[in-house]
Coordinates of C-alpha atoms and ligand atoms in Angstrom, one line a residue:
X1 CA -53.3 40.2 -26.0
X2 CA -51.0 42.0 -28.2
X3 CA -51.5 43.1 -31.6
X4 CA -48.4 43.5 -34.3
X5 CA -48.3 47.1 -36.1
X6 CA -46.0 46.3 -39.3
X7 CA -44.8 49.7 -40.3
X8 CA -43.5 49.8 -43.9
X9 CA -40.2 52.2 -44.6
X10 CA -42.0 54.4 -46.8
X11 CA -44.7 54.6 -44.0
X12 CA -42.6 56.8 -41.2
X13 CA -45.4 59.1 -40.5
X14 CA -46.6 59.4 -37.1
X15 CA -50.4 60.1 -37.9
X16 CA -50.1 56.7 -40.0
X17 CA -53.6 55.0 -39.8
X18 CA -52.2 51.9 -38.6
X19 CA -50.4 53.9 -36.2
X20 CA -53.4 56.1 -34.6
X21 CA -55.4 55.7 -31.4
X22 CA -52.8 52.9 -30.2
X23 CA -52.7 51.6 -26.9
X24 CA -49.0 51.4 -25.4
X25 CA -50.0 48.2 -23.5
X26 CA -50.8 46.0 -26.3
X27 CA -49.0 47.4 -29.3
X28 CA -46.1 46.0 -30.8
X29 CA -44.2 48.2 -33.3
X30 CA -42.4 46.2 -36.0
X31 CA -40.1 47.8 -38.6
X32 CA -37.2 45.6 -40.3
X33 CA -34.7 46.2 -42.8
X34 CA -34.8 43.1 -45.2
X35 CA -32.8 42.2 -48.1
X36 CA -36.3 41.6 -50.2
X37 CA -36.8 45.1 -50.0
X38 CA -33.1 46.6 -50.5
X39 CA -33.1 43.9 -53.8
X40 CA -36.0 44.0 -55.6
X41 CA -34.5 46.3 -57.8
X42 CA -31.0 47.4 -57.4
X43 CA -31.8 50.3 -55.4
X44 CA -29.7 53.7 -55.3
X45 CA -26.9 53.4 -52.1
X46 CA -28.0 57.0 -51.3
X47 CA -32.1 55.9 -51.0
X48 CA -31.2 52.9 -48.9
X49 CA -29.2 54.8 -46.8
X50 CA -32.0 57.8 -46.4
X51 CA -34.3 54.8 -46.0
X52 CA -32.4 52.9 -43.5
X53 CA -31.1 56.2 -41.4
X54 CA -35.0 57.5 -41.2
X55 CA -36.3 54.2 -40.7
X56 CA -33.9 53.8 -37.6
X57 CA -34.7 57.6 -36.6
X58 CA -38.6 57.3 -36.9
X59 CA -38.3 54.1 -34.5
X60 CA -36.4 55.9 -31.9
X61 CA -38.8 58.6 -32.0
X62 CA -41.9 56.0 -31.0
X63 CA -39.4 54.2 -28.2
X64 CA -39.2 57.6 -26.8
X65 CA -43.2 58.1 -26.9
X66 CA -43.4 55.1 -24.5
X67 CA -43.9 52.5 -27.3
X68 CA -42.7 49.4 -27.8
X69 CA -40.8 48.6 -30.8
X70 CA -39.3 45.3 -32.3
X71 CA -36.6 46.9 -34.6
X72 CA -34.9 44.3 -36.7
X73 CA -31.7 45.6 -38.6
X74 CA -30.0 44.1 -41.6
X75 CA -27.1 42.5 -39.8
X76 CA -29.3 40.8 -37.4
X77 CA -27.9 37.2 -37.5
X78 CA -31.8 35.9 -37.0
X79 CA -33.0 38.4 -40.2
X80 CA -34.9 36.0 -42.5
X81 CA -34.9 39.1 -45.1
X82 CA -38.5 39.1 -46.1
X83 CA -40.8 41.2 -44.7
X84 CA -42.9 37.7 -44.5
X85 CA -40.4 36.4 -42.7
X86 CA -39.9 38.9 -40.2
X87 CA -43.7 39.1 -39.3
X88 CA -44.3 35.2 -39.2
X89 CA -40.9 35.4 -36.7
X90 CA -42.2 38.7 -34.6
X91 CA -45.3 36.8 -34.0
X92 CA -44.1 33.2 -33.5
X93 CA -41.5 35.0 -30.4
X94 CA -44.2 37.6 -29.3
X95 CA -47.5 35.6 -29.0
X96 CA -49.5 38.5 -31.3
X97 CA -52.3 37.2 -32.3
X98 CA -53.7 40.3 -34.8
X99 CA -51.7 42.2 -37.1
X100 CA -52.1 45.9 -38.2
X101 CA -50.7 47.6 -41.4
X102 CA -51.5 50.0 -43.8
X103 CA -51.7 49.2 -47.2
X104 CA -48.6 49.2 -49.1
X105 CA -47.5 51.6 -52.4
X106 CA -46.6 48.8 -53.8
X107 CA -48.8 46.2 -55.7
X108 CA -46.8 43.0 -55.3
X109 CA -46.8 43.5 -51.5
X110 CA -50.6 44.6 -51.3
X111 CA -50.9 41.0 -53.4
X112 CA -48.9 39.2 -50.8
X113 CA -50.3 40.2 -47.7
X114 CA -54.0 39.5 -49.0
X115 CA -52.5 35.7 -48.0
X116 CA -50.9 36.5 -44.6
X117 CA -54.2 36.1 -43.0
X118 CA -53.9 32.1 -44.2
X119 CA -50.9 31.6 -44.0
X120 CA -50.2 33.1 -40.7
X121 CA -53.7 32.0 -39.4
X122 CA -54.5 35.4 -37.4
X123 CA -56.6 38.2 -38.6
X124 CA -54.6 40.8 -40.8
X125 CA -56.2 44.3 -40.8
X126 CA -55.8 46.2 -43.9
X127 CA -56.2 50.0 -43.1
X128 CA -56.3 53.0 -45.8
X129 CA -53.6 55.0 -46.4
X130 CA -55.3 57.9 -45.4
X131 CA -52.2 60.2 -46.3
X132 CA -52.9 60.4 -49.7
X133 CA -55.7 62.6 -50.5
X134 CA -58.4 60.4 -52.2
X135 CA -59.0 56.8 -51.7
X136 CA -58.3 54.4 -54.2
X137 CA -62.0 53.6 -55.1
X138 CA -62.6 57.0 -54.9
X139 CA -60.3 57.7 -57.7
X140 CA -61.5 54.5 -59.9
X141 CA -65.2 55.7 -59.3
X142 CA -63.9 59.0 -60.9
X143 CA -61.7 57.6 -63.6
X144 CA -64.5 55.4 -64.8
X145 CA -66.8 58.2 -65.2
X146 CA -64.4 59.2 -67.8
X147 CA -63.7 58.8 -71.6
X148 CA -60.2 59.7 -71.0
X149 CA -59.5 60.2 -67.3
X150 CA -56.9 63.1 -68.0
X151 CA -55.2 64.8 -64.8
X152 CA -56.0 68.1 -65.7
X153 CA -60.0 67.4 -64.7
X154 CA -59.3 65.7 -61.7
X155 CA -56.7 68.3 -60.5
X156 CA -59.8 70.9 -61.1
X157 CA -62.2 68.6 -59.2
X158 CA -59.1 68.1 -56.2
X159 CA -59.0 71.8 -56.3
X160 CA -62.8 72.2 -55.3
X161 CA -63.0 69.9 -53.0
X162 CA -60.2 70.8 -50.8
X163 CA -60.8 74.7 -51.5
X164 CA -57.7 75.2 -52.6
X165 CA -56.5 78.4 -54.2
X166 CA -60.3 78.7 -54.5
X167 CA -62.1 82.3 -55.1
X168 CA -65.5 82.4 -52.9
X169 CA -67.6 82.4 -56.2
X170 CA -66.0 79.0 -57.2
X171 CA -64.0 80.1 -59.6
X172 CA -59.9 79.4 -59.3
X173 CA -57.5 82.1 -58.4
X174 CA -56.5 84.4 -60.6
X175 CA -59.2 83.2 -63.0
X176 CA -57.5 80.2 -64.4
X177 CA -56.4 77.0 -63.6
X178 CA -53.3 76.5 -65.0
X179 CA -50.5 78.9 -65.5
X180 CA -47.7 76.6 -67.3
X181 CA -47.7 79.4 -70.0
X182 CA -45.4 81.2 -67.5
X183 CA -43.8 78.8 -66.3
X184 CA -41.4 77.8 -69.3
X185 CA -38.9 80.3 -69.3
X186 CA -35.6 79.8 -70.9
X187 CA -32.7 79.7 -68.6
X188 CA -30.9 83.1 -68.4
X189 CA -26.7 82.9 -69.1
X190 CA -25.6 82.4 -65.4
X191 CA -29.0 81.0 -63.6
X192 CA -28.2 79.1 -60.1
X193 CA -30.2 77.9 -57.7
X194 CA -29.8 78.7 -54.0
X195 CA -27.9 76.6 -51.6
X196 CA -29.8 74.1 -49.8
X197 CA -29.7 72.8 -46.1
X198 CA -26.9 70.0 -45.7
X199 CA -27.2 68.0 -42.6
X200 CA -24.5 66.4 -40.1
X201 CA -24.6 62.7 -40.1
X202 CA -25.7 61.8 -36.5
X203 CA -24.2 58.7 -35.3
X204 CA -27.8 56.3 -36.8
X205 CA -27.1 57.9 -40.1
X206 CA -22.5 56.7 -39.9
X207 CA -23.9 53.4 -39.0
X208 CA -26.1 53.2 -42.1
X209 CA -23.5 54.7 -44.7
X210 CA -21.5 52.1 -43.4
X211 CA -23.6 49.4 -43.5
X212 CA -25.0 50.1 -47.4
X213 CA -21.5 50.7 -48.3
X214 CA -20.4 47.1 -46.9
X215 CA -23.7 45.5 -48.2
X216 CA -24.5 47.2 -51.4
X217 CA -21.3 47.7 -53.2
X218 CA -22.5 47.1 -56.4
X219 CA -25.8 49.2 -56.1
X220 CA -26.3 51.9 -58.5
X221 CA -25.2 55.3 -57.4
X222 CA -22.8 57.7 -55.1
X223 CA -23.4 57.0 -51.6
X224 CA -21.4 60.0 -50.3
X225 CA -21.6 62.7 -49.8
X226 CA -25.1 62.4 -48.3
X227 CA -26.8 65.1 -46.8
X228 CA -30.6 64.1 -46.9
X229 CA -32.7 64.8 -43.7
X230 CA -33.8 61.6 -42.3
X231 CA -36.3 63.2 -39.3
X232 CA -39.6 64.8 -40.1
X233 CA -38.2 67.9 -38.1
X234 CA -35.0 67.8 -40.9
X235 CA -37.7 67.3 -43.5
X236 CA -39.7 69.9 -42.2
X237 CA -37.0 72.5 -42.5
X238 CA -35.9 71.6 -45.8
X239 CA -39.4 72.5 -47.0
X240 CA -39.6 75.7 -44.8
X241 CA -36.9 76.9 -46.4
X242 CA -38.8 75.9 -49.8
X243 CA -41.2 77.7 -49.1
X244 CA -39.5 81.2 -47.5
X245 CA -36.5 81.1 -49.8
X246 CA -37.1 78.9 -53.1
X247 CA -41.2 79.2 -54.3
X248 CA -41.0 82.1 -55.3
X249 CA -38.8 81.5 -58.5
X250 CA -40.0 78.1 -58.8
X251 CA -42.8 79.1 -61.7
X252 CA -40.5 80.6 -64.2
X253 CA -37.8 78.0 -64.2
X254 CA -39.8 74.9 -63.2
X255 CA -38.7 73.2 -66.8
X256 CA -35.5 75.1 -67.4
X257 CA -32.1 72.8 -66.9
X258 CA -28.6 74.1 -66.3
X259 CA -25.1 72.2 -66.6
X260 CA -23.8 72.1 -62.7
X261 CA -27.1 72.9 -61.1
X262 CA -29.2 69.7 -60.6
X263 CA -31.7 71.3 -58.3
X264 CA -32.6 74.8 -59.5
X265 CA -35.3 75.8 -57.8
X266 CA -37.2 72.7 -56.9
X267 CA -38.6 72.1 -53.6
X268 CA -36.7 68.3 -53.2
X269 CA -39.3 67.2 -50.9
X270 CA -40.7 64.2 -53.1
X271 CA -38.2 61.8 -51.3
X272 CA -39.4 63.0 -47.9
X273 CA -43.8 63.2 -48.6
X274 CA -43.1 59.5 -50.0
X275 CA -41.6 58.2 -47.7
X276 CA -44.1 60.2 -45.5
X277 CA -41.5 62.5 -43.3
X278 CA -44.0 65.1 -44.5
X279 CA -47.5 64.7 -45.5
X280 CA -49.3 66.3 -48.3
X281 CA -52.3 68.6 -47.3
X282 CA -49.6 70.1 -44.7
X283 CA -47.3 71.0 -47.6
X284 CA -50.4 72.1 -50.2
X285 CA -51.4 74.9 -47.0
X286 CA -48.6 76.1 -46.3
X287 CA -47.8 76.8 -50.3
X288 CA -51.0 78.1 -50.2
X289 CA -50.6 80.7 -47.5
X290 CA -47.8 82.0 -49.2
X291 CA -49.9 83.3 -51.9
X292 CA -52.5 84.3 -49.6
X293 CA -49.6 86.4 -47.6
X294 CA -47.9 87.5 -50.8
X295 CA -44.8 85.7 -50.2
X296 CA -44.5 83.7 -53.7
X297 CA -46.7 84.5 -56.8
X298 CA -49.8 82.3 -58.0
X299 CA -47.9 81.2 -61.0
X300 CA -45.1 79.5 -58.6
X301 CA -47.7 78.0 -56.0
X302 CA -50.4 77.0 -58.3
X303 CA -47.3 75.0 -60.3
X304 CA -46.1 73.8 -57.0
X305 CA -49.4 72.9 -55.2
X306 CA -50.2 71.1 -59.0
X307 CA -48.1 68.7 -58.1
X308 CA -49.2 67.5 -55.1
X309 CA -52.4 68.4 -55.0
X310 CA -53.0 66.7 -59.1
X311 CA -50.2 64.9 -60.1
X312 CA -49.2 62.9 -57.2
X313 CA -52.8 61.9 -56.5
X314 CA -53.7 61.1 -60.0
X315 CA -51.2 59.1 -60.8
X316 CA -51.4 56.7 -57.7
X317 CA -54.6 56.5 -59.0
X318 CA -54.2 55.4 -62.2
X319 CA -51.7 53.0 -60.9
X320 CA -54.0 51.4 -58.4
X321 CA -56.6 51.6 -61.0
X322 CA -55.2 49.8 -63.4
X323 CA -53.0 47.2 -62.5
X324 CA -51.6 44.7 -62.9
X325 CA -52.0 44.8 -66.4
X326 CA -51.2 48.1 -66.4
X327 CA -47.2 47.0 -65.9
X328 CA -47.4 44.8 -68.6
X329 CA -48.6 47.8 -71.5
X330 CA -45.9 48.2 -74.3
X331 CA -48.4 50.0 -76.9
X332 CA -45.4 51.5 -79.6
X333 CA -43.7 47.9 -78.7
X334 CA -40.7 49.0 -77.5
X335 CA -37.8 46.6 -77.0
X336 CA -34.6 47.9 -77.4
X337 CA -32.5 47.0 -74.6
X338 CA -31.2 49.6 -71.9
X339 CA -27.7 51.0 -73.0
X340 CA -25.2 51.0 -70.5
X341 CA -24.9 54.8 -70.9
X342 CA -27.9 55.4 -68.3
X343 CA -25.9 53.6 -65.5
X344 CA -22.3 54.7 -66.8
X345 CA -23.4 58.3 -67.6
X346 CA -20.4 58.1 -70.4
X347 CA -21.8 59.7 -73.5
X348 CA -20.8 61.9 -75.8
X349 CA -24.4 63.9 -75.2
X350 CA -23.9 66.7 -73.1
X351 CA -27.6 67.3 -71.8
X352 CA -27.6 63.0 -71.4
X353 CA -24.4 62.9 -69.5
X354 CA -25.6 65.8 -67.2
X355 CA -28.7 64.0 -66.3
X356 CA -27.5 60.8 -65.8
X357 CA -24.3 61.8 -63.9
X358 CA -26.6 63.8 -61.4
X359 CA -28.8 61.1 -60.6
X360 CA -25.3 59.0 -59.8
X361 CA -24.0 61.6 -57.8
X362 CA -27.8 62.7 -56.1
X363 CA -30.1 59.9 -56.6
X364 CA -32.1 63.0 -57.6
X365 CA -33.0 64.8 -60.7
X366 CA -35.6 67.3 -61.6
X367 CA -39.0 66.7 -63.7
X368 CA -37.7 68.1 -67.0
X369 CA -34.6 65.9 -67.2
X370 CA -36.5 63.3 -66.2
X371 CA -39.2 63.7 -68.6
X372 CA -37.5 65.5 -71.3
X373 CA -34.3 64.1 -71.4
X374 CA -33.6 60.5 -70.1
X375 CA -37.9 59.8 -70.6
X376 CA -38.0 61.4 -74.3
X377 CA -34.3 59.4 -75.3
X378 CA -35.7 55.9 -74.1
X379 CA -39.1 57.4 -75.8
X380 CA -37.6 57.8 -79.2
X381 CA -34.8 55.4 -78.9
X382 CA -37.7 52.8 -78.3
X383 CA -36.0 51.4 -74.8
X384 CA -37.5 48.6 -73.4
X385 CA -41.0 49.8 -71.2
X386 CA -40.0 47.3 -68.6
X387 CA -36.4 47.4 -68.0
X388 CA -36.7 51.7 -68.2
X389 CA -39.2 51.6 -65.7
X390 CA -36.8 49.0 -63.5
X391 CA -34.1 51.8 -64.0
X392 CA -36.4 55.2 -62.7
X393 CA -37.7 52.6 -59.8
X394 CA -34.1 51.8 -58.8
X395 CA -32.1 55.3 -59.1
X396 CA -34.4 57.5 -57.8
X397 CA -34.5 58.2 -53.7
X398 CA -38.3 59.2 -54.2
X399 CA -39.3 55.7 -56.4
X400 CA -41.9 53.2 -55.5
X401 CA -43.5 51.6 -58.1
X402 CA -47.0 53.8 -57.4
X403 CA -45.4 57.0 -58.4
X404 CA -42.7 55.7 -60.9
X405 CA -44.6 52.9 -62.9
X406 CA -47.6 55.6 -64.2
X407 CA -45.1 58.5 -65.0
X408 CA -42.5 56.6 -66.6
X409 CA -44.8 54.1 -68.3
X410 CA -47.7 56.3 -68.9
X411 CA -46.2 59.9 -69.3
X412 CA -42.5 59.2 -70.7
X413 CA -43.0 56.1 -72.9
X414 CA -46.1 56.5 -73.9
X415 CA -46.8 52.6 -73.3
X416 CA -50.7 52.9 -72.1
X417 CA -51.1 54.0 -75.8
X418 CA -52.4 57.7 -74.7
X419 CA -54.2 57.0 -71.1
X420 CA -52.3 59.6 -69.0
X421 CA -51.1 61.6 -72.2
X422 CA -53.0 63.3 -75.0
X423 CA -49.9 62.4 -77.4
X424 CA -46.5 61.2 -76.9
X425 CA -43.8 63.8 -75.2
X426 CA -41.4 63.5 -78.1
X427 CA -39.3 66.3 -78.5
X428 CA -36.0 66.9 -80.7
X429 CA -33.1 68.8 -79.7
X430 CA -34.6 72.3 -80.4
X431 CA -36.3 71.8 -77.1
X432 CA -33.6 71.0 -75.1
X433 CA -32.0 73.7 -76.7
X434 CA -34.6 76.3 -75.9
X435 CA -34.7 75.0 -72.4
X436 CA -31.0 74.5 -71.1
X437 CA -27.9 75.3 -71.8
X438 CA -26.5 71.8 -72.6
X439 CA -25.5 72.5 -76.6
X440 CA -23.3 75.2 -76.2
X441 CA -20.4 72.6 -74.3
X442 CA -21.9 69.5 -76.7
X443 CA -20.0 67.0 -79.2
X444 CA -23.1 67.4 -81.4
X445 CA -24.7 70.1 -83.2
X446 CA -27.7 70.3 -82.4
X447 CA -28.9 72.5 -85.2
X448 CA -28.2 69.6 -87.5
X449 CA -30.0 66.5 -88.1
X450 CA -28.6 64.4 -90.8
X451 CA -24.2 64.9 -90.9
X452 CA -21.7 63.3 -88.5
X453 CA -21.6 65.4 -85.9
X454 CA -26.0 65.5 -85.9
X455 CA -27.7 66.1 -82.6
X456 CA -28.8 62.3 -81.8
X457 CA -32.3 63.7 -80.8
X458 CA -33.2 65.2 -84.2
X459 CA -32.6 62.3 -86.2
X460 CA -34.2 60.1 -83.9
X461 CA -37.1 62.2 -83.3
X462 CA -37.9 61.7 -87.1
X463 CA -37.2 57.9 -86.9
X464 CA -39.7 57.8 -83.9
X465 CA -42.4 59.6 -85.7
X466 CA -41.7 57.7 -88.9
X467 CA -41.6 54.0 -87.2
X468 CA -45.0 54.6 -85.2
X469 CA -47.0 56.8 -88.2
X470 CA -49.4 54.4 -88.1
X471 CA -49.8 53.8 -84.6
X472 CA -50.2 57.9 -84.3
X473 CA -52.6 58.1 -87.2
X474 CA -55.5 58.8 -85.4
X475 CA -54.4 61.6 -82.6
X476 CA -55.3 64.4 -83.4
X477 CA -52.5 66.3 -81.5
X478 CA -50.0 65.1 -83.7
X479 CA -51.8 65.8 -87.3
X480 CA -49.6 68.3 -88.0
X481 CA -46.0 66.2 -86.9
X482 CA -47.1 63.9 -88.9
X483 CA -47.9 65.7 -92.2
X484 CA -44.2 67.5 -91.5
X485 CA -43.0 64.4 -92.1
X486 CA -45.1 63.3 -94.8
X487 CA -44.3 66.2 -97.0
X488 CA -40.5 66.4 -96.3
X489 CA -38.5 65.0 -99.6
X490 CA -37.3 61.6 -100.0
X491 CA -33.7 62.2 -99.8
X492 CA -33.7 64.0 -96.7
X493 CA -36.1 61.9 -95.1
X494 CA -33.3 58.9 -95.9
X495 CA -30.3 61.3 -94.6
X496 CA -32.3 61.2 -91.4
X497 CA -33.4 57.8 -91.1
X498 CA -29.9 56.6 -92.2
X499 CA -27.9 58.9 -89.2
X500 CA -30.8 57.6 -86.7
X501 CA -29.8 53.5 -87.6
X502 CA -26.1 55.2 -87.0
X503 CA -26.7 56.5 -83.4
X504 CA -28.8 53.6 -82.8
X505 CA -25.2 51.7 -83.5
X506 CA -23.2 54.0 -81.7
X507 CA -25.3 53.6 -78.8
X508 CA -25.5 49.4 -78.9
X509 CA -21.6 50.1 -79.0
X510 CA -21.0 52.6 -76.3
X511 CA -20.0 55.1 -78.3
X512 CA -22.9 57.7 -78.5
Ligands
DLZ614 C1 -37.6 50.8 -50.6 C2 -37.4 50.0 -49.3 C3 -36.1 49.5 -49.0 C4 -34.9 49.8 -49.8 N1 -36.0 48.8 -47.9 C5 -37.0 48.5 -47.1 C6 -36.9 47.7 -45.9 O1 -35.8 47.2 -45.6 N2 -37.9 47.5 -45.1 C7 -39.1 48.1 -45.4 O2 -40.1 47.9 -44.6 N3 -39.3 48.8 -46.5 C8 -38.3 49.1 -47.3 N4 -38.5 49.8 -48.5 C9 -39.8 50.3 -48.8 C10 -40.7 49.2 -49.3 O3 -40.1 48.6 -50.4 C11 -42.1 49.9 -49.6 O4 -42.8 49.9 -48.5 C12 -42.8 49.1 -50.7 O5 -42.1 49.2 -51.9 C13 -44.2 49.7 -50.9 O6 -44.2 51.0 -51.3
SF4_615 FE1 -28.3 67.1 -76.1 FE2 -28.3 67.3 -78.8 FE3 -28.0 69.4 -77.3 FE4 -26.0 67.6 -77.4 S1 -26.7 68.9 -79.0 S2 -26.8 68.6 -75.5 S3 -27.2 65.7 -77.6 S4 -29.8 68.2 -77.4

C-alpha cells in the first residue's frame, strides 16, 4: 500500500504536517511544476524562478533523507499542467490508493480538492497547516466574538498566549503594546541600508532561470539578476543576518522610503516564511531573544515580531474567514481600470516610478510603498479592487492570495468597507513627503495642489474624499477630513477637483 504526499510549492517545510511521522516504505512524495500554477495570474519571472529553484532544492533534500520522490518538472513531455492532473496521473502509474496534503493558502485549490476524493475515488486526507500559529476556526471563533475584529486585539491576545515579549505580571514589555510612535521617523539626507547576502546560482537554480526565461517571456518582471536563497539553510542565513546586523534599526525607519534603496532595513524574509523555507514561531524567538540579550531595542522587535506574530496571522484569518465573498467586496465601487504605468513603471511621479521600477527589478518592495504609495494611488485613483489585487498577487515573490487578497483589498482599498481598517489609508503628498525623499528629484510640486505642475496625490486626495463623502459620513475617524473639505471655498475646491479630472486624463493617456 502506498499513500501519495502532494506537497504544494509554497509548502517546502520539512516539519509540514502532511510531511511528519512518514514511513519511507509507503510514502510517495509528489511535487510538480504545472502551468496552472505558473498562469493563474501572470506571476513575476523572479517568484517562479525562487519557486521553481527551492521547489527542485527542497525535493533533493527528502531523496537524500531516504525518501521517495515523484518530481515532475515543467518540460516533462507527460506534464498535464494541473496539479489535478498530475495527482490523478501519479496515482493511476503508482497504484496509491490514499492521498495526503495539507491544506492549501489558497481558496480556489482548498475548493477543488474537497472533490478529489470523488473524483479520484480514494480517500483524500486534509491535514492543518499547523505552521501558521492559530487554526482557521480558531481565528473565526475569535473574530465572531467581535464587533469589529481589529488586528490590534488579536495581536494582544497572540501575544499572551504565546508569552511573547510578556512581563511575568501579564503585562507587555516595556509597558505597552505598541510602539509605532517611534517607529516613523523621517529619513535622514543620505540613509542606506546595509548590504544583503547574494547567493551563487547552483546548477538547479541555471536550470530554472533558463527554463522561466524560455517559458515565461512575457511574465511581469526582471528575472536577472536573482540572488534569492532557495534552501532553508540560505533562508536561514539571510534572517540571521536580519537579526545580528539589520533589527536593530528596523523600528525607526520601518515606514521611511529612499530613491535607490528598496530594502532599507527590512528583514526580506516574507518570500521565504511563505513559502515556508522558515517558519514563524522560530523567527518570532529568535527576535525575541535579541531583546532579551540586548542586541536590538523593543521598539525594533516588538515592530518586527508585530508582523509575524499579528499581522500575518490575522489576516489569513480574515481571509479564511470570510471568503469567498470576501473577493467579491468593492464597498467605494471602484472601477477604474489599471493604468499601464504599474507594469511600465513610466511616470512622470518620482515616488510612483521608484516603487514600481523596484518591484520590476526585485519582485520585492517594502510595506510603506506598498501601502502608501502604489495601495493609496489605486485607493484614491479608484483602481479597479479586482484587477489591483490580480496585480500585488502577480508581482510580488511573497503573494498568495491568503496574504495579498486581505491587505490589498482590506487595508489598501478599503473595499470590506472598514473590516480590517478603522478608516481608509488615504494620504496626500505631504506624507510621502514627510516620509521619503521622492519630491526633491520630482516633475511635480508637491506643495501644490491645484496648478500644472500639482502633485497628482493632493488633488486626488481631495477628489477621493469628495466622491465618497457620503460613504465616509459615518466614521468617526475621518470627521475632521471631512469638515476640511466641507469648509474649504468653492473656487478652490473646483481648482482641485478640475486638476484631479486632469491627472485622471493624463493617466488613461500614459502621460502622468
Ligand atoms: C505560486 C506557485 C507557482 C508559480 N507554481 C507552482 C507549481 O508549479 N506547483 C505548485 O505546487 N505550486 C506552485 N505555486 C504555489 C501554489 O500556487 C500555491 O500552493 C497555491 O497558490 C496555494 O497557496
Ligand atoms: Fe510623489 Fe507627488 Fe512627491 Fe512627486 S511630488 S514624488 S508625485 S508625492
Amino acid at each position: 500500500m502506498t499513500t501519495l504526499h502532494l506537497v504544494l510549492g509554497d509548502q517546502l517545510s520539512r516539519s509540514l504536517s502532511s510531511l511528519r511521522d512518514i514511513d519511507p516504505k509507503t510514502t510517495l512524495v509528489l511535487m510538480a511544476e504545472v502551468m496552472a500554477e505558473a498562469t493563474y495570474v501572470r506571476h513575476h519571472k523572479k517568484k517562479i524562478a525562487f519557486l521553481f529553484s527551492a521547489m527542485r532544492h527542497f525535493a533533493e533534500a527528502l531523496k537524500e533523507e531516504g525518501l521517495t520522490v515523484r518530481y515532475v518538472k515543467l518540460d516533462d513531455p507527460d506534464n498535464t499542467q494541473s496539479l489535478a492532473g498530475e495527482v490523478k496521473r501519479a496515482l493511476a502509474e503508482t497504484g496509491a490508493d490514499r492521498l495526503v496534503v495539507t491544506e492549501p493558502g489558497e481558496y480556489r485549490l482548498l475548493h477543488e480538492m474537497q472533490s478529489w476524493t470523488d473524483e479520484f475515488g480514494i480517500p483524500v486526507d486534509l491535514c492543518e497547516d499547523d505552521r501558521f500559529l492559530i487554526t482557521r476556526a480558531g481565528f473565526g471563533r475569535w473574530a465572531d466574538k467581535r464587533r469589529e475584529p481589529r488586528m490590534e486585539y488579536f495581536y494582544r491576545d497572540m501575544r499572551r498566549h504565546f508569552d511573547v515579549l510578556m512581563r511575568k505580571d501579564g503585562t507587555p514589555e516595556g509597558g505597552q503594546w505598541n510602539f509605532d510612535k517611534e517607529n516613523r521617523k523621517s529619513p535622514p539626507k543620505g540613509l542606506s541600508g546595509p548590504k544583503r547576502l547574494s547567493w551563487k546560482k547552483d546548477k538547479i537554480t541555471r536550470e530554472v532561470l533558463d527554463l522561466v526565461e524560455h517559458r515565461f517571456p512575457d511574465h511581469f518582471g526582471r528575472l536577472e539578476p536573482f540572488h534569492f536563497a532557495v534552501t532553508a539553510e540560505q533562508a536561514d542565513a539571510e534572517l540571521e543576518q536580519f537579526l545580528t546586523e539589520i533589527l536593530p534599526s528596523f523600528g525607526d525607519w520601518q515606514d521611511a522610503m529612499v530613491l535607490g534603496e528598496p530594502y532599507l532595513f527590512h528583514s526580506m524574509i516574507a518570500a521565504y516564511l511563505n513559502a515556508g523555507l522558515l517558519t514563524p514561531m522560530d523567527v518570532i524567538r529568535r527576535a525575541e531573544r535579541c531583546y532579551f540579550d540586548g542586541t536590538a531595542p523593543l521598539n525594533a522587535v516588538e515592530g518586527f515580531i508585530r508582523q509575524i506574530l499579528g499581522w500575518r496571522e490575522y489576516v489569513r484569518g480574515i481571509y479564511w474567514r470570510f471568503m469567498p465573498d470576501y473577493a467579491e467586496r468593492n464597498a467605494l465601487a471602484a472601477e477604474r481600470p489599471l493604468p499601464a504605468l504599474y507594469w511600465t513603471g513610466r511616470t512622470n511621479m518620482a515616488c510612483m516610478s521608484a516603487a514600481v521600477n523596484d518591484t520590476i527589478e526585485h519582485a520585492y518592495s517594502h510595506h510603506i510603498q506598498r501601502l502608501m504609495l502604489t495601495g493609496n494611488f489605486a485607493l484614491l485613483a479608484g483602481l479597479s479592487v479586482s484587477e489591483v489585487c490580480e496585480w500585488y498577487l502577480a508581482v510580488y515573490a511573497d503573494a498568495y492570495e491568503w496574504v495579498e487578497l486581505p491587505n490589498t483589498l482590506g487595508m489598501a482599498l478599503f473595499a470590506d468597507g472598514g473590516l480590517m481598517a478603522s478608516k481608509p489609508y488615504a494620504a496626500s503628498g505631504k506624507y510621502i513627503d514627510r516620509m521619503s525623499n521622492f519630491c526633491g528629484s520630482c516633475h511635480y510640486d508637491v506643495k501644490d495642489g491645484e496648478g500644472e505642475r500639482a502633485c497628482p496625490f493632493n488633488s486626488l486626495y481631495w477628489r477621493f474624499i469628495a466622491v465618497n463623502e457620503e460613504r465616509l459620513r459615518g466614521n468617526h475617524r475621518m470627521a475632521n477630513i471631512l469638515a476640511g473639505w466641507r469648509r474649504m471655498g468653492d473656487a478652490k475646491k473646483a481648482a482641485l477637483l478640475s486638476r484631479a479630472e486632469h491627472c485622471l486624463n493624463l493617466l488613461a493617456d500614459d502621460k502622468l
